[in-house]
Coordinates of C-alpha atoms in Angstrom, one line a residue:
X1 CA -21.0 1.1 3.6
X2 CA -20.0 0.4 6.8
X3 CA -22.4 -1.0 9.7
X4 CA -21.0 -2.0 12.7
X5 CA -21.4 -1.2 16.6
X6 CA -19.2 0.7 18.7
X7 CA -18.7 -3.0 20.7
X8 CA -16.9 -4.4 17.3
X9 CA -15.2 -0.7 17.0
X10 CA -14.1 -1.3 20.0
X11 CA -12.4 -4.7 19.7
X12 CA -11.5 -3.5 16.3
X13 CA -8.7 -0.3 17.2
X14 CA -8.1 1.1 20.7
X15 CA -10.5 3.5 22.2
X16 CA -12.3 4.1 25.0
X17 CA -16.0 4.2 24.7
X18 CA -18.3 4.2 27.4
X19 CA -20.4 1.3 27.9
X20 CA -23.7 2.7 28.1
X21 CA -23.2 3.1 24.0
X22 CA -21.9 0.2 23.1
X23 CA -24.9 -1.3 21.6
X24 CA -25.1 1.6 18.9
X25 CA -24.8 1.2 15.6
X26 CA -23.0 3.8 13.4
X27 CA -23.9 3.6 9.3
X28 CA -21.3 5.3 7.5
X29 CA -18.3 7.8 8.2
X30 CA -18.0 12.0 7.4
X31 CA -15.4 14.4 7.7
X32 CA -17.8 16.7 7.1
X33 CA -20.2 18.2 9.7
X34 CA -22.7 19.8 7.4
X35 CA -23.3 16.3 5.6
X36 CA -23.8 14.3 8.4
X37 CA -26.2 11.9 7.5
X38 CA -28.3 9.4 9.9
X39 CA -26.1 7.2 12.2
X40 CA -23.0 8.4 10.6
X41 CA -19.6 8.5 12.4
X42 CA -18.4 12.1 12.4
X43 CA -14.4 11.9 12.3
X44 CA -12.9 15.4 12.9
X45 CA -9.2 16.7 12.4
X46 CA -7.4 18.9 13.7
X47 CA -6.1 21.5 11.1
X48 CA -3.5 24.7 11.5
X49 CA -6.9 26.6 11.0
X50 CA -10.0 25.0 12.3
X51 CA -10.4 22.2 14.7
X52 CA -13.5 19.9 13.9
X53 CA -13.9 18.6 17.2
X54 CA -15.5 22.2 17.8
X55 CA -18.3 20.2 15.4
X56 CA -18.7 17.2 17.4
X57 CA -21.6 18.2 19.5
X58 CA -23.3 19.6 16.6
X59 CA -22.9 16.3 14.5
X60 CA -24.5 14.2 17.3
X61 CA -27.6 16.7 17.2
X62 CA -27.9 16.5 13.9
X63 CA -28.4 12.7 13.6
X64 CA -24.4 11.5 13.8
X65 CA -24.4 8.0 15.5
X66 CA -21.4 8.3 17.4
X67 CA -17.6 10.2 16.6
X68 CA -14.1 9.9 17.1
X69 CA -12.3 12.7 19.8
X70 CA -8.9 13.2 19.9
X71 CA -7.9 12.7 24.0
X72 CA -5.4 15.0 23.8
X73 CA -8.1 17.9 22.9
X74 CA -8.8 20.4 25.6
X75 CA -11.9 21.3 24.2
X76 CA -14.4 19.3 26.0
X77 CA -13.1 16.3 27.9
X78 CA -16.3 16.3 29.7
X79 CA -18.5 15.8 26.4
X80 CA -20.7 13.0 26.7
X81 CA -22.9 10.4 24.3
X82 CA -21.7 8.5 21.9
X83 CA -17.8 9.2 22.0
X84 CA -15.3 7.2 20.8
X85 CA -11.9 8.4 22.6
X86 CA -8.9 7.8 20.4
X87 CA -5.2 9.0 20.8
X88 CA -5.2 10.5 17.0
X89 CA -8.4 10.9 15.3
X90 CA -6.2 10.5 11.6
X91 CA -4.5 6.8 12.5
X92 CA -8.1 5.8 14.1
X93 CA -9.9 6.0 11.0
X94 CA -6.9 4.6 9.1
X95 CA -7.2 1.1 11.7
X96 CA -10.7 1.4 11.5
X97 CA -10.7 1.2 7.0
X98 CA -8.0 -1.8 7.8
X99 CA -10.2 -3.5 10.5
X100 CA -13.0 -3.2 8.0
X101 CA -11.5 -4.4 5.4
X102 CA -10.1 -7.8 7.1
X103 CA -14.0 -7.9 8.2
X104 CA -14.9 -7.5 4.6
X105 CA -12.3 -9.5 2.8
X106 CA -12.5 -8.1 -0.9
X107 CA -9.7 -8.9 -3.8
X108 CA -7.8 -5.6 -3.6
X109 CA -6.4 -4.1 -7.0
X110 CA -4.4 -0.9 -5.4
X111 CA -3.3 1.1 -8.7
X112 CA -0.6 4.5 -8.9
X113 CA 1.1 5.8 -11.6
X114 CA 2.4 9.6 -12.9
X115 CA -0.7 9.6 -15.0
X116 CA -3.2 7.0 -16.2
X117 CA -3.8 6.1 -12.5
X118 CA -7.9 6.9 -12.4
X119 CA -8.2 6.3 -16.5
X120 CA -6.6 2.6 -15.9
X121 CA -9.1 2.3 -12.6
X122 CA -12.4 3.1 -14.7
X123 CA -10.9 0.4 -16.9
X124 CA -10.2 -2.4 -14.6
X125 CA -13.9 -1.7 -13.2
X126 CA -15.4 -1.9 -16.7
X127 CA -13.7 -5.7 -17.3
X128 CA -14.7 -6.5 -14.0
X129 CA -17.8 -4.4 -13.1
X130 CA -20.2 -7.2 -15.0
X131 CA -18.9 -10.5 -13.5
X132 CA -18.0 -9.3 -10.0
X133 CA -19.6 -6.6 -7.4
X134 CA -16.3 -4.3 -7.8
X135 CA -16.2 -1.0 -5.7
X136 CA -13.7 2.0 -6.9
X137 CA -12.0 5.1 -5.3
X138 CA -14.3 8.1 -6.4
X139 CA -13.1 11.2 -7.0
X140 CA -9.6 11.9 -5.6
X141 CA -9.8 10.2 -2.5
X142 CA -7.0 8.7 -3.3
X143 CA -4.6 9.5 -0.2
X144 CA -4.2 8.8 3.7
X145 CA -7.5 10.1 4.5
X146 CA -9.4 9.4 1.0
X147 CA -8.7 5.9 0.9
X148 CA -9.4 4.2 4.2
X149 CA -13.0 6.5 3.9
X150 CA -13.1 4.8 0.2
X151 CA -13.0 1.4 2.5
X152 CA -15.3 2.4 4.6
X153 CA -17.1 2.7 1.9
X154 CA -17.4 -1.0 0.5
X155 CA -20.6 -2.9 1.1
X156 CA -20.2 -6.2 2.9
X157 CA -20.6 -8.5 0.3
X158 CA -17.4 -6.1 -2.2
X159 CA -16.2 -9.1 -4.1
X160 CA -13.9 -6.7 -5.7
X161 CA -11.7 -3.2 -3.9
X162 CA -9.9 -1.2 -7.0
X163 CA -8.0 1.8 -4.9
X164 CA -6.3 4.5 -6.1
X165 CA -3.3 5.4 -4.3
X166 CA -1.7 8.7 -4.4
X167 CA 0.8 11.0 -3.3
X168 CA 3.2 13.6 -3.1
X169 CA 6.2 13.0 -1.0
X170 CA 8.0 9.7 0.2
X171 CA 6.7 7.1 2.3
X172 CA 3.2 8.4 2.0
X173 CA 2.0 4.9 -1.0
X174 CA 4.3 3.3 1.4
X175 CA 1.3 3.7 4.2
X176 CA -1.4 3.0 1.6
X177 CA 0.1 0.0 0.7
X178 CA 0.4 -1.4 3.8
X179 CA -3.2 -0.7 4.9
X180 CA -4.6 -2.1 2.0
X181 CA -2.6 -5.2 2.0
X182 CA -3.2 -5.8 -2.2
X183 CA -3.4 -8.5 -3.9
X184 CA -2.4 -6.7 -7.4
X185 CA -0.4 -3.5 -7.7
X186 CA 0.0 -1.3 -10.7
X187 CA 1.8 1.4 -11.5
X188 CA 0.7 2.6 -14.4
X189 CA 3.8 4.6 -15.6
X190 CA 7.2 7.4 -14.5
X191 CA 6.1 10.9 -15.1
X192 CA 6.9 14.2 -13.8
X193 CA 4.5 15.1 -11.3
X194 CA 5.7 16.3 -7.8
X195 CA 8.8 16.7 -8.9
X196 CA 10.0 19.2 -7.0
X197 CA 9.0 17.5 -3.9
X198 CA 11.0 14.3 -5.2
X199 CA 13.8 15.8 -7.1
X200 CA 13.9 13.3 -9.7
X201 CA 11.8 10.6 -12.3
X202 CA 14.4 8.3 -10.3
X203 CA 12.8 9.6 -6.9
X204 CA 9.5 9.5 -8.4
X205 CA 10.0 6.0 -9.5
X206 CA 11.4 5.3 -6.4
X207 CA 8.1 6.8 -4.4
X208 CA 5.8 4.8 -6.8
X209 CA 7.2 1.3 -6.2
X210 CA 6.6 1.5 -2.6
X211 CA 2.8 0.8 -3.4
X212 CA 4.8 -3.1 -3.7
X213 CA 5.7 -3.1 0.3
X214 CA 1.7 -4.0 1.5
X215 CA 1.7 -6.4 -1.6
X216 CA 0.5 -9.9 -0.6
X217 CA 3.0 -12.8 -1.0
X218 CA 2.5 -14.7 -4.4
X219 CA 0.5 -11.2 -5.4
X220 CA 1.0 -10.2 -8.5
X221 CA 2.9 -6.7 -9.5
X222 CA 1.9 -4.6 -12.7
X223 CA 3.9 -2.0 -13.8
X224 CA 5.6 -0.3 -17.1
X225 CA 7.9 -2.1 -18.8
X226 CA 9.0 0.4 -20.8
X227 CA 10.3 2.6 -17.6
X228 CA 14.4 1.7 -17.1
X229 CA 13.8 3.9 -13.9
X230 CA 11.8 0.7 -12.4
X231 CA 14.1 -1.9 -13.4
X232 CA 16.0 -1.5 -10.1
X233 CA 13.3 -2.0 -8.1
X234 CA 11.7 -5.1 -9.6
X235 CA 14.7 -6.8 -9.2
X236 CA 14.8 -6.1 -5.8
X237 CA 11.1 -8.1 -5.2
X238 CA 10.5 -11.5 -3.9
X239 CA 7.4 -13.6 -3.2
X240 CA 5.6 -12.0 -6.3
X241 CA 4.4 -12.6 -9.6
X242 CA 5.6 -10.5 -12.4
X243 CA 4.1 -9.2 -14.9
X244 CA 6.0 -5.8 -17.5
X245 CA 3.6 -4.3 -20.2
X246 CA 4.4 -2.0 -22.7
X247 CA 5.5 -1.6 -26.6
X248 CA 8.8 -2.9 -26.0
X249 CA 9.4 -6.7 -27.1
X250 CA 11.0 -7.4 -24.1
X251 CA 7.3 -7.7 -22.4
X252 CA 5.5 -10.2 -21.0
X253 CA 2.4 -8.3 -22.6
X254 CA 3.2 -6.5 -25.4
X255 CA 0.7 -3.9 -26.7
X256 CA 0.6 -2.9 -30.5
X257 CA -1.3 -0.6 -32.7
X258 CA -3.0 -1.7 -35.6
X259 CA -5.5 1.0 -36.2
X260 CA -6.6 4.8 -34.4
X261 CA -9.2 6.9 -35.7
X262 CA -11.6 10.0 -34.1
X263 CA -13.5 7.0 -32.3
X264 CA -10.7 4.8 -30.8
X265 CA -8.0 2.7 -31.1
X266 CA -8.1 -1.4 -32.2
X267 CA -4.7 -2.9 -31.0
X268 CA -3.3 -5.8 -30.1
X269 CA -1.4 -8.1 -27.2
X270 CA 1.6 -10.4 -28.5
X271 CA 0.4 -10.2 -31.4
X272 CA -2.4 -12.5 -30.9
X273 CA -5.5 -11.3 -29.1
X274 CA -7.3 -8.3 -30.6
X275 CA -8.9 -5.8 -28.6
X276 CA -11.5 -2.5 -29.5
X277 CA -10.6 0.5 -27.2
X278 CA -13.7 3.4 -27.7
X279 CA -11.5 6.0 -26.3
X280 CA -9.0 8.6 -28.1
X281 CA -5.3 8.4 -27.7
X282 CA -2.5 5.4 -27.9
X283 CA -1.5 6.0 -24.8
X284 CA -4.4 4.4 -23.2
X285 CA -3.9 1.3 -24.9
X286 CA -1.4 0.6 -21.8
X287 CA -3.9 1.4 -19.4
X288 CA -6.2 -0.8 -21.5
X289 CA -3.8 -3.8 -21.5
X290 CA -3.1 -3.7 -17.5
X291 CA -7.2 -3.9 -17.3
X292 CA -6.7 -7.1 -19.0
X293 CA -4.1 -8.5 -17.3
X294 CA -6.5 -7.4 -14.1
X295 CA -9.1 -9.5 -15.4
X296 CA -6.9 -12.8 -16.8
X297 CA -5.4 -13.0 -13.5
X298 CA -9.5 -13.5 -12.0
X299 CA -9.8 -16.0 -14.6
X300 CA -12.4 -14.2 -17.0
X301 CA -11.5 -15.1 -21.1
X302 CA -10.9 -13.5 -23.9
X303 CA -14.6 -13.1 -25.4
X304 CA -15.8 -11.5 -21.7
X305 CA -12.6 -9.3 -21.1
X306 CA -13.4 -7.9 -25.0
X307 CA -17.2 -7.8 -24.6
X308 CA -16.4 -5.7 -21.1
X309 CA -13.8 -3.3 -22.4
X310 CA -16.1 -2.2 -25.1
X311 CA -18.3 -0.4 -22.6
X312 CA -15.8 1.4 -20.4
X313 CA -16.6 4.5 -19.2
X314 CA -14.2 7.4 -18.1
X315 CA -14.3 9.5 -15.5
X316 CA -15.0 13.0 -17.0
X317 CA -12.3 15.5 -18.1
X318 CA -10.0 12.8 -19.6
X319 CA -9.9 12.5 -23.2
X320 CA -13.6 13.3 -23.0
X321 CA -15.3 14.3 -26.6
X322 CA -17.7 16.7 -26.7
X323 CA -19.4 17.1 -30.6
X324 CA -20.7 20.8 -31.2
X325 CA -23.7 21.5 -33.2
X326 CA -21.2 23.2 -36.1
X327 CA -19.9 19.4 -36.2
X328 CA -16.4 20.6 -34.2
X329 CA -15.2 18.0 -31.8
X330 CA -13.9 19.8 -28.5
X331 CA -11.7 17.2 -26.2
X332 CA -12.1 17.8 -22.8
X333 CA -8.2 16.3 -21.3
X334 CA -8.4 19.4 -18.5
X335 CA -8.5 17.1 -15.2
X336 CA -4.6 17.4 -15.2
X337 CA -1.4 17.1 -17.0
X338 CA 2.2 16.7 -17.0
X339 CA 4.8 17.0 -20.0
X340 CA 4.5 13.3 -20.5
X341 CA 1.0 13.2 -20.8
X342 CA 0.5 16.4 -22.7
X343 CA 3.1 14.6 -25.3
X344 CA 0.4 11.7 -25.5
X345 CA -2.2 14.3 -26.4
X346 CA -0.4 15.9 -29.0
X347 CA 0.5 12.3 -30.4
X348 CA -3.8 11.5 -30.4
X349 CA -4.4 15.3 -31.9
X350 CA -1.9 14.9 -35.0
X351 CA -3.5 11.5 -35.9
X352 CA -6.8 13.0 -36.0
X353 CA -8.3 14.1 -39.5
X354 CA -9.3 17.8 -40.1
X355 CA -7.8 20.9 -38.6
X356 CA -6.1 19.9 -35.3
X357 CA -6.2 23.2 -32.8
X358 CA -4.3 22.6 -29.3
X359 CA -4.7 24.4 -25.9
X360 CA -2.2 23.7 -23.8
X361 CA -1.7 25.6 -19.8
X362 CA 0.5 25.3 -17.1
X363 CA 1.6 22.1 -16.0
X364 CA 2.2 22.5 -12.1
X365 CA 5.0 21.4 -9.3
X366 CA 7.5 20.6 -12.0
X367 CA 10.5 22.5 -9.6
X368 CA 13.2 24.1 -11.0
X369 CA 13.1 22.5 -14.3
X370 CA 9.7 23.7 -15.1
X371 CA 11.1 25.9 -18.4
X372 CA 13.3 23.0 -19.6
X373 CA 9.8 20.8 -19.6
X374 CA 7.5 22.7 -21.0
X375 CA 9.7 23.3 -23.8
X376 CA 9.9 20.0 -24.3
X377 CA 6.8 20.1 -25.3
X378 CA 6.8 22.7 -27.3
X379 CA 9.7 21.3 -29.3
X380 CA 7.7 17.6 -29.3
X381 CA 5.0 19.6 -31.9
X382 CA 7.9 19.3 -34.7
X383 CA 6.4 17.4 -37.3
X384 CA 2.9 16.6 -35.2
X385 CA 0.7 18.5 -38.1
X386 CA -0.7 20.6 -35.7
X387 CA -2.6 23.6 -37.2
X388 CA -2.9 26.0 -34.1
X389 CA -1.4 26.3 -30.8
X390 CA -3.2 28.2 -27.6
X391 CA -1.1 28.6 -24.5
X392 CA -2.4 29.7 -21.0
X393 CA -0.5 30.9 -18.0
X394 CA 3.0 32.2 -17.2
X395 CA 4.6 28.5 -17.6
X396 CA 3.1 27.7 -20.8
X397 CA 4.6 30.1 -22.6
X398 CA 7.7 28.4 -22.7
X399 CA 5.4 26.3 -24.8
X400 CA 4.5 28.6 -26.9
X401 CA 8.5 30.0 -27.6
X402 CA 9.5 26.5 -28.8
X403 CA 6.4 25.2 -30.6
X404 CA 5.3 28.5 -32.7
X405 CA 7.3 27.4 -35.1
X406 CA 5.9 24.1 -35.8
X407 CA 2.4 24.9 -36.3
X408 CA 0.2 27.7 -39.0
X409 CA -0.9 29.9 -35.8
X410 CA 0.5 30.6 -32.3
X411 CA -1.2 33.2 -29.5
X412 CA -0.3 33.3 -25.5
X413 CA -1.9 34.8 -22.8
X414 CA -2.6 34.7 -19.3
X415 CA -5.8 35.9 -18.9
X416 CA -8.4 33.1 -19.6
X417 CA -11.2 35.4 -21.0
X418 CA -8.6 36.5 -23.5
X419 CA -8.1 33.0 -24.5
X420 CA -11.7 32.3 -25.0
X421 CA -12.0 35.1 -27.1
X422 CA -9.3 34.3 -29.4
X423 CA -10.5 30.8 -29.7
X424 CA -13.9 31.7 -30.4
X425 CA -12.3 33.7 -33.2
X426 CA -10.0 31.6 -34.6
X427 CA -12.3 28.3 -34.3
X428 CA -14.6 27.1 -37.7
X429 CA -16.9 24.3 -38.1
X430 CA -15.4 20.7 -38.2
X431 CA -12.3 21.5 -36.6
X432 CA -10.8 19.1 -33.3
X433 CA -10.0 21.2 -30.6
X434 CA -7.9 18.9 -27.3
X435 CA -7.8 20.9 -24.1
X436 CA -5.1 20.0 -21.7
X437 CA -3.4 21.5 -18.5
X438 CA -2.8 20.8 -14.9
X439 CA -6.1 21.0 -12.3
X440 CA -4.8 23.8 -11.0
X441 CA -5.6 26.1 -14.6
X442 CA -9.2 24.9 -14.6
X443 CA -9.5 24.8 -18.4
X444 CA -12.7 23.2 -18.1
X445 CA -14.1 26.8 -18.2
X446 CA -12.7 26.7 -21.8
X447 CA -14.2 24.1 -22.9
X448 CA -17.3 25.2 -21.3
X449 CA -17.2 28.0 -23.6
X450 CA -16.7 26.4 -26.4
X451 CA -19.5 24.2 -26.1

């Protein structure tokens, strides 16, 4: 983590500090007054509800080593000790992650995507994790005040940054990108989150390939290959190296199934190098394949790269398997969804052996075509070999009106504990049970339930 003294903050970004302090040294940064640790810099913000500069004086007494204060802030201009005076406490800490990470000078692999974007991250750390000291966004601190704390994060000898950047409106990767500065960007796919703050894919494609703008010249761009809606903006890039994955032949990479099963998938890339994935679902053999590329392009071979990926680990609630004592396998896919992704799992279900039993809730911020969506997905269960279908929540059941008639057994609700209940009826031993639906439905209690 960071370890500097107010002196370097101060020739880092402008402030005013007073000189008396500049010989302290500040370990760390929080947001948070009630986990202010030792020598920490205590950042606060100025929300519609509370201000956190009401928590400065506090976080000194409880150990902080210095903190930012907005000038502007009537509060206390008179405070004293270790204050570091800045015109907006927000942009302050974003110089301050940029500053620290010219200081530190890590490869930075900056990934987005509709979905996939923390599933391809855990991957790219597991190729690299064992050659290089790589450090990853945690969590979802993944936007413009998750990610520069996520730099300030890095020890000083990082070889390696992976940052996940996301967002929900224009302009915002845009920012990311440029404090970052990357040397590889990914996007990892065109779904339909946020779309009714971007109206479109084509906005949403759009708002993804700005994580290209903070791209280093001669870095190197990852991104779907299969996604028309990119095309326009690749073509619009120059000064980088490019590199399309996908199915489609027209790839530079092209990834290729050649055998799934309840464990994983085995597939290919052009045909030529094999590669074992230990994780459920196709679909991540994209996210597996840009991992790759991550780790050709820092010159690691075949046998490491395969030896690497063999170990990744995900974070939890994505495609995570959880084997009951009555031999059922419960799939734990609640951390989020969209229609695309909810697709993918009903592709991994259907190839699974057994009785295949789906829960399926809301997905979230779809906008105005919400019912056409999720009866897309309802209608993409035709010919899946689906036994059972669960739906939660007053969007899902547009699921359920197009997909009952494509599986054995359909039930709705919207009360969770109803939905427990049903499933606890309906389950029997052996039986795969996938879980999916957007953050917001918390379905993890489900599974919870079940296990």
């Amino acid at each position: 983590m960071i370890e500097v003294t107010l002196e370097q903050i101060k020739e880092w970004i402008p402030c005013e500090i007073d000189n008396d302090y500049l010989d302290y040294t500040i370990k760390g940064v929080s947001i948070d007054s009630r986990k202010i640790e030792e020598q920490n810099l205590f950042i606060p913000f100025k929300g519609e509800h509370v201000d956190g500069h009401k928590y400065v004086v506090q976080a000194l007494k409880d150990g902080a080593g210095a903190a930012f204060y907005q000038k502007d802030n009537a509060m206390d201009r008179e405070i004293s000790g270790p204050i570091i005076w800045v015109d907006d406490t927000l942009e302050a800490l974003q110089k301050l992650a940029k500053a620290y990470l010219a200081f530190v000078k890590p490869y930075v692999v900056a990934v987005t995507g509709s979905n996939g974007k923390t599933t391809t991250k855990d991957m790219i750390e597991s190729v690299l994790k064992p050659q290089f000291k790589v450090k990853k966004t945690q969590g979802n601190y993944n936007n413009e005040i998750g990610m520069p704390l996520t730099i300030l994060q890095l020890d000083q000898d990082t070889e390696i940054s992976i940052l996940e950047m996301g967002m929900s409106g224009f302009h915002e990767i845009e920012a990311l990108s440029r404090l970052a500065s990357p040397d590889i960007a990914v996007i990892t796919n065109i779904g339909e989150s946020h779309m009714q703050d971007l109206g479109s894919r084509g906005g949403i494609a759009k708002a993804k390939s700005e994580i290209t703008i903070g791209l280093k010249s001669q870095g190197l761009f990852i991104y779907d290959g299969d996604e028309p809606l990119l095309k326009p903006h690749v073509s619009q890039l120059m000064n980088l190296d490019l590199l399309s994955i996908g199915k489609a032949a027209t790839n530079d990479l092209v990834c290729c199934i050649e055998k799934t099963d309840n464990t994983g998938i085995i597939f290919n890339i052009n045909h030529e190098e094999q590669y074992e994935l230990p994780i459920l679902g196709e679909h991540n053999m994209k996210n597996a394949t840009i991992a790759i590329a991550v780790g050709k392009r820092l010159n690691l071979n075949y046998e490491t790269i395969f030896k690497n990926l063999q170990q990744v680990q995900l974070t939890g609630m994505r495609m995570e398997q959880h084997h009951t004592n009555e031999e059922r396998l419960v799939i734990n896919d609640a951390y989020n969804a969209s229609p695309t992704s909810m697709k993918a799992a009903i592709d991994t279900l259907s190839s699974m052996e057994g009785r295949k039993i789906l829960v399926l809730g809301d997905v979230l911020e779809l906008g105005p075509n919400s019912q056409l969506m999720h009866e897309s997905v309802g209608n993409f269960l035709d010919n899946k070999q689906i036994d059972a279908l669960f739906t939660y929540g007053r969007e899902a059941r547009h699921i359920h009106h197009t997909g009952q008639a494509f599986v054995n057994y359909a039930a709705h609700t919207t009360d969770k504990s109803e939905l427990i209940g049903s499933l606890k009826s309906y389950i029997e031993p052996q039986d795969k049970i996938l879980i999916k639906g957007s953050r917001g439905m918390q379905l993890e209690e489900v599974v919870e339930a079940l296990i």
